[in-house]
Amino acid sequence: MAFTEKQEALMKDSWEILKQNIPENSLRFFTIILEIAPAAKAMFSFLRDSDEIPQNNAKLKSHATKVFKMTCESALQLREKREVTVSDTTLKYLGSVHVKNGVIDLHFEVVKEALLRTIKEAVGENWSEEMGCAWGEAYDQLAAAIKAEMKQEPPHQIS
């Protein structure tokens, strides 16, 4: 099924709402990830050494912003190109970081659930199932591109 103009519009509109409060939405995003999978904290260098999610953690905000933005950009690509393309350099980096941190398929599902819940809370009454499906499809395509690159990475050697 092709990504529709309406799906793209729903994502663009919700992204505009999300961008208005990136610090709060980033914090909420990571809070939900850790509610679902507390052990995931060890996978994020900027969270590993703290007892709670810091309110003013610039790296947390930056990371969450990148996830939101890449997912939104994926939607635009799905509409224009019918596939998600990430620059080779970025994809290689994402693949290696995810392999190094031991990311598995289940982790992508946790992030997807947290992403959708965060967006739903942020957009409030503007939320619709169609909006959730659009974000979910864009995220799934981005995750598939990262997973494909992860398979190209040599296994991480523990020394």
Short mmCIF file of C-alpha atoms in Angstrom, two decimals:
data_model
loop_
_atom_site.label_atom_id
_atom_site.label_comp_id
_atom_site.label_asym_id
_atom_site.label_seq_id
_atom_site.Cartn_x
_atom_site.Cartn_y
_atom_site.Cartn_z
CA MET A 1 0.00 0.00 0.00
CA ALA A 2 1.37 3.41 -0.97
CA PHE A 3 1.85 6.10 1.63
CA THR A 4 -0.91 8.60 0.95
CA GLU A 5 -0.92 12.36 0.77
CA LYS A 6 -3.30 12.37 3.76
CA GLN A 7 -0.92 10.22 5.83
CA GLU A 8 1.93 12.56 4.98
CA ALA A 9 -0.19 15.58 5.96
CA LEU A 10 -1.17 13.96 9.27
CA MET A 11 2.48 13.36 10.10
CA LYS A 12 3.55 16.87 9.09
CA ASP A 13 0.78 18.41 11.20
CA SER A 14 1.61 16.31 14.24
CA TRP A 15 5.35 16.97 13.80
CA GLU A 16 4.60 20.71 13.96
CA ILE A 17 2.87 20.12 17.31
CA LEU A 18 5.71 17.91 18.61
CA LYS A 19 8.36 20.49 17.66
CA GLN A 20 6.69 23.10 19.87
CA ASN A 21 7.87 21.29 22.99
CA ILE A 22 10.76 19.00 22.13
CA PRO A 23 12.24 19.00 25.68
CA GLU A 24 8.99 17.78 27.27
CA ASN A 25 8.19 15.34 24.46
CA SER A 26 11.74 13.95 24.53
CA LEU A 27 11.53 13.38 28.25
CA ARG A 28 8.13 11.73 27.90
CA PHE A 29 9.41 9.53 25.06
CA PHE A 30 12.29 8.17 27.16
CA THR A 31 10.12 7.85 30.25
CA ILE A 32 7.75 5.61 28.29
CA ILE A 33 10.63 3.54 26.87
CA LEU A 34 11.90 2.92 30.41
CA GLU A 35 8.41 2.19 31.74
CA ILE A 36 8.04 -0.52 29.10
CA ALA A 37 11.63 -1.83 29.31
CA PRO A 38 13.57 -0.57 32.37
CA ALA A 39 16.70 -2.49 31.34
CA ALA A 40 16.93 -0.36 28.19
CA LYS A 41 18.46 2.41 30.29
CA ALA A 42 21.85 0.67 30.05
CA MET A 43 21.72 0.96 26.25
CA PHE A 44 21.83 4.77 26.28
CA SER A 45 25.18 6.25 27.31
CA PHE A 46 23.49 9.47 28.42
CA LEU A 47 21.19 7.59 30.85
CA ARG A 48 23.47 4.82 32.13
CA ASP A 49 24.97 6.63 35.10
CA SER A 50 21.89 8.39 36.44
CA ASP A 51 19.22 7.18 38.81
CA GLU A 52 16.44 8.90 36.89
CA ILE A 53 15.88 10.57 33.56
CA PRO A 54 17.46 14.01 33.95
CA GLN A 55 15.08 16.85 33.19
CA ASN A 56 17.76 18.91 31.47
CA ASN A 57 19.77 16.23 29.68
CA ALA A 58 20.79 17.79 26.36
CA LYS A 59 21.89 14.46 24.88
CA LEU A 60 18.51 12.88 25.70
CA LYS A 61 16.68 15.76 24.02
CA SER A 62 18.97 15.61 21.01
CA HIS A 63 18.54 11.85 20.62
CA ALA A 64 14.76 11.96 20.91
CA THR A 65 14.58 14.84 18.45
CA LYS A 66 16.61 12.81 15.94
CA VAL A 67 14.28 9.81 16.33
CA PHE A 68 11.14 11.95 15.86
CA LYS A 69 12.68 13.84 12.93
CA MET A 70 14.04 10.75 11.14
CA THR A 71 10.67 9.04 11.46
CA CYS A 72 8.89 12.08 10.07
CA GLU A 73 11.40 12.36 7.22
CA SER A 74 10.81 8.67 6.51
CA ALA A 75 7.15 9.45 5.93
CA LEU A 76 8.02 12.15 3.44
CA GLN A 77 10.26 9.71 1.59
CA LEU A 78 7.58 7.04 1.57
CA ARG A 79 5.26 9.50 -0.12
CA GLU A 80 7.82 10.82 -2.61
CA LYS A 81 10.01 7.77 -3.32
CA ARG A 82 7.87 4.87 -2.03
CA GLU A 83 10.78 3.79 0.18
CA VAL A 84 12.89 5.06 3.04
CA THR A 85 16.40 6.05 2.14
CA VAL A 86 18.94 7.18 4.68
CA SER A 87 22.38 8.39 3.62
CA ASP A 88 24.92 5.56 3.57
CA THR A 89 27.04 7.27 6.20
CA THR A 90 24.11 7.77 8.56
CA LEU A 91 22.82 4.26 7.97
CA LYS A 92 26.23 2.68 8.59
CA TYR A 93 26.56 4.69 11.78
CA LEU A 94 23.06 3.72 12.96
CA GLY A 95 23.71 0.07 12.13
CA SER A 96 27.01 -0.02 14.01
CA VAL A 97 25.65 1.80 17.08
CA HIS A 98 22.62 -0.47 17.27
CA VAL A 99 24.78 -3.61 16.90
CA LYS A 100 27.28 -2.33 19.49
CA ASN A 101 24.47 -1.71 21.97
CA GLY A 102 22.93 -5.13 21.43
CA VAL A 103 19.68 -3.86 19.91
CA ILE A 104 17.28 -6.63 18.87
CA ASP A 105 13.91 -6.60 17.08
CA LEU A 106 12.01 -6.37 20.37
CA HIS A 107 13.78 -3.08 21.17
CA PHE A 108 12.48 -1.55 17.95
CA GLU A 109 8.94 -2.49 19.03
CA VAL A 110 9.44 -0.83 22.43
CA VAL A 111 10.63 2.37 20.75
CA LYS A 112 7.71 2.26 18.33
CA GLU A 113 5.19 1.92 21.16
CA ALA A 114 6.85 4.77 23.08
CA LEU A 115 6.94 6.93 19.96
CA LEU A 116 3.24 6.42 19.23
CA ARG A 117 2.21 7.00 22.85
CA THR A 118 4.30 10.17 23.02
CA ILE A 119 2.79 11.52 19.82
CA LYS A 120 -0.74 10.61 20.93
CA GLU A 121 -0.26 12.49 24.21
CA ALA A 122 1.39 15.48 22.51
CA VAL A 123 -1.26 16.00 19.84
CA GLY A 124 -4.21 15.34 22.16
CA GLU A 125 -7.56 15.70 20.42
CA ASN A 126 -5.84 15.84 17.01
CA TRP A 127 -4.91 12.16 17.38
CA SER A 128 -6.56 9.62 15.12
CA GLU A 129 -5.98 5.97 14.36
CA GLU A 130 -5.00 7.04 10.85
CA MET A 131 -2.32 9.32 12.29
CA GLY A 132 -1.01 6.46 14.42
CA CYS A 133 -0.93 4.15 11.41
CA ALA A 134 1.00 6.76 9.39
CA TRP A 135 3.63 7.22 12.09
CA GLY A 136 3.77 3.46 12.63
CA GLU A 137 4.35 2.75 8.94
CA ALA A 138 7.05 5.41 8.66
CA TYR A 139 8.77 4.09 11.79
CA ASP A 140 8.56 0.48 10.55
CA GLN A 141 10.22 1.44 7.27
CA LEU A 142 12.99 3.35 9.04
CA ALA A 143 13.52 0.43 11.45
CA ALA A 144 13.70 -1.99 8.51
CA ALA A 145 16.45 0.13 6.91
CA ILE A 146 18.42 0.18 10.18
CA LYS A 147 17.93 -3.58 10.71
CA ALA A 148 19.16 -4.29 7.18
CA GLU A 149 22.31 -2.28 7.89
CA MET A 150 22.75 -4.05 11.24
CA LYS A 151 22.95 -7.36 9.36
CA GLN A 152 25.85 -5.91 7.34
CA GLU A 153 27.81 -5.10 10.48
CA PRO A 154 30.45 -7.57 11.66
CA PRO A 155 29.53 -9.18 15.00
CA HIS A 156 30.64 -7.06 17.98
CA GLN A 157 33.65 -8.62 19.68
CA ILE A 158 33.68 -8.53 23.47
CA SER A 159 37.20 -8.12 24.77
#
